[in-house]
JSON list of C-alpha atoms in Angstrom, two decimals:
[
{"chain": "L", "resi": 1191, "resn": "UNK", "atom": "CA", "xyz": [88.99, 42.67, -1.01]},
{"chain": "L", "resi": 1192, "resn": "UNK", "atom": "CA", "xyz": [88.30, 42.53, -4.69]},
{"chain": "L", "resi": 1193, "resn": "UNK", "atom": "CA", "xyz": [91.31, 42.19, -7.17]},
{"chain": "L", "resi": 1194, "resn": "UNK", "atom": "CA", "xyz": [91.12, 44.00, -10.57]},
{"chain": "L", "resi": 1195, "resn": "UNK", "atom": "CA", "xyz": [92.92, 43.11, -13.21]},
{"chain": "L", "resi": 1196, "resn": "UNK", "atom": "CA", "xyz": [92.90, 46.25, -15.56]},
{"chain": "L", "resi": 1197, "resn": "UNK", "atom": "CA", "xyz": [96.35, 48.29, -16.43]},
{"chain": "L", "resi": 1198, "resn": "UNK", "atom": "CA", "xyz": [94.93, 51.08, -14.85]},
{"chain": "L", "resi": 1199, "resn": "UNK", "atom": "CA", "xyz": [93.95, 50.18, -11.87]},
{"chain": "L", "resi": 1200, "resn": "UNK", "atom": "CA", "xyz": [97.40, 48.22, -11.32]},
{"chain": "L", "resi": 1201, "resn": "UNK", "atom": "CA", "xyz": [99.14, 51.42, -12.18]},
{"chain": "L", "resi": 1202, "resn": "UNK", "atom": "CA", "xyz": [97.24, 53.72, -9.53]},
{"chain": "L", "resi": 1203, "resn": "UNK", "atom": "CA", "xyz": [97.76, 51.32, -6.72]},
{"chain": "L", "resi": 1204, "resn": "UNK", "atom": "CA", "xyz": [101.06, 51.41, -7.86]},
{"chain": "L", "resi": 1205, "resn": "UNK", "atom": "CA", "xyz": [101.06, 55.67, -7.63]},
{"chain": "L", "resi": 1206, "resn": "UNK", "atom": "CA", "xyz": [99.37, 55.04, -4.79]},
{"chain": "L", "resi": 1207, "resn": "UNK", "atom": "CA", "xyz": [101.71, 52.99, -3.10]},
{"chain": "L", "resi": 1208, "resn": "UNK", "atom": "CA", "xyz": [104.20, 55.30, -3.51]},
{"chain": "L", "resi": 1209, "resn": "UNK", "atom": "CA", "xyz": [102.56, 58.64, -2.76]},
{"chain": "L", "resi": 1210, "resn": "UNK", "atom": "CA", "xyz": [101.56, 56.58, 0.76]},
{"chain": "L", "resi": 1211, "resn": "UNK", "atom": "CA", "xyz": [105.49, 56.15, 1.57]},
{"chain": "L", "resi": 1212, "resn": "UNK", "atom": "CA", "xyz": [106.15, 59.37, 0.78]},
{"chain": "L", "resi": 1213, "resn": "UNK", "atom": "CA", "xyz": [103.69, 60.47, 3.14]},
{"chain": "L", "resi": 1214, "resn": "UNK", "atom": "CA", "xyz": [104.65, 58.06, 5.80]},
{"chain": "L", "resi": 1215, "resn": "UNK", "atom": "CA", "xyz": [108.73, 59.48, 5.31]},
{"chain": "L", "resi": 1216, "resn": "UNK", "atom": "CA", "xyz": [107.14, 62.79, 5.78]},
{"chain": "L", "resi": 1217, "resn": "UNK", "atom": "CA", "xyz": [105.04, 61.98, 8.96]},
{"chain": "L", "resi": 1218, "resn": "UNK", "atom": "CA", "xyz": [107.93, 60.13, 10.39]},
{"chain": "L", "resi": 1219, "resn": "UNK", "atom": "CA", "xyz": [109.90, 63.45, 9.48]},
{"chain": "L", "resi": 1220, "resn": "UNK", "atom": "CA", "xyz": [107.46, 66.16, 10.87]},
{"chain": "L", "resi": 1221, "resn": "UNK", "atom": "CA", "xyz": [107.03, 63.55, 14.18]},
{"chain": "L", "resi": 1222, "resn": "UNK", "atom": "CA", "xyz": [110.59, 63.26, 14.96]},
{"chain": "L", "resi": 1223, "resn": "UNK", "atom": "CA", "xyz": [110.59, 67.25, 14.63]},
{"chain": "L", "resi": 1224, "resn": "UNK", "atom": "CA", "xyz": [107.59, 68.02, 16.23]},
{"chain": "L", "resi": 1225, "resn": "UNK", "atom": "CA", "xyz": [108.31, 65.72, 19.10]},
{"chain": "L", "resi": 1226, "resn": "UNK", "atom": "CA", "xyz": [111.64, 67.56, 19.59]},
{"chain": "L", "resi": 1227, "resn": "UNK", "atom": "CA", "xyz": [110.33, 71.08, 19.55]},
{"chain": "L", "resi": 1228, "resn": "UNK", "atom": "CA", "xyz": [107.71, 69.90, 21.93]},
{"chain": "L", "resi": 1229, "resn": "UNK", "atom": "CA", "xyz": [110.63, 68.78, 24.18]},
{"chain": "L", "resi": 1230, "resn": "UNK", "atom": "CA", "xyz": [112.50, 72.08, 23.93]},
{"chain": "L", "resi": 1231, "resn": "UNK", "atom": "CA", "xyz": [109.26, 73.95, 24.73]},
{"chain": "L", "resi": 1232, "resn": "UNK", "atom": "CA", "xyz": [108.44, 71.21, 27.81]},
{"chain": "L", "resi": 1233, "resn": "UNK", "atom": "CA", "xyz": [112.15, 72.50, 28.82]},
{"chain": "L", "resi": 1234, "resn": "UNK", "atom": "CA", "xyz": [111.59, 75.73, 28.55]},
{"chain": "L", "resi": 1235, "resn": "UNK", "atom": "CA", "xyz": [108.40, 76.02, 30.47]},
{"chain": "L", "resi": 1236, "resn": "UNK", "atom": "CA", "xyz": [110.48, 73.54, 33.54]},
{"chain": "L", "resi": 1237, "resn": "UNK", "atom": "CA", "xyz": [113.18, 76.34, 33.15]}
]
């Protein structure tokens, strides 16, 4: 891994960083929502 030391970069990593857990909230989200409706449809289909 190389380490840069220019403002910018440190300040994109550090956008980065935080666009990546806002992503991972979102997965998490849209998993835990997903995996539900896929429940109710597993359901339905038993029923």
């Amino acid at each position: 891994m190389f380490f840069r030391n220019d403002e910018e970069y440190t300040n994109v990593s550090g956008v980065i960083d935080v666009i990546l857990l806002i992503l991972k909230t979102i997965a998490t989200i849209f998993g835990l929502l997903s995996a539900l409706s896929l429940f109710v449809l597993f359901l339905l289909c038993i029923l």
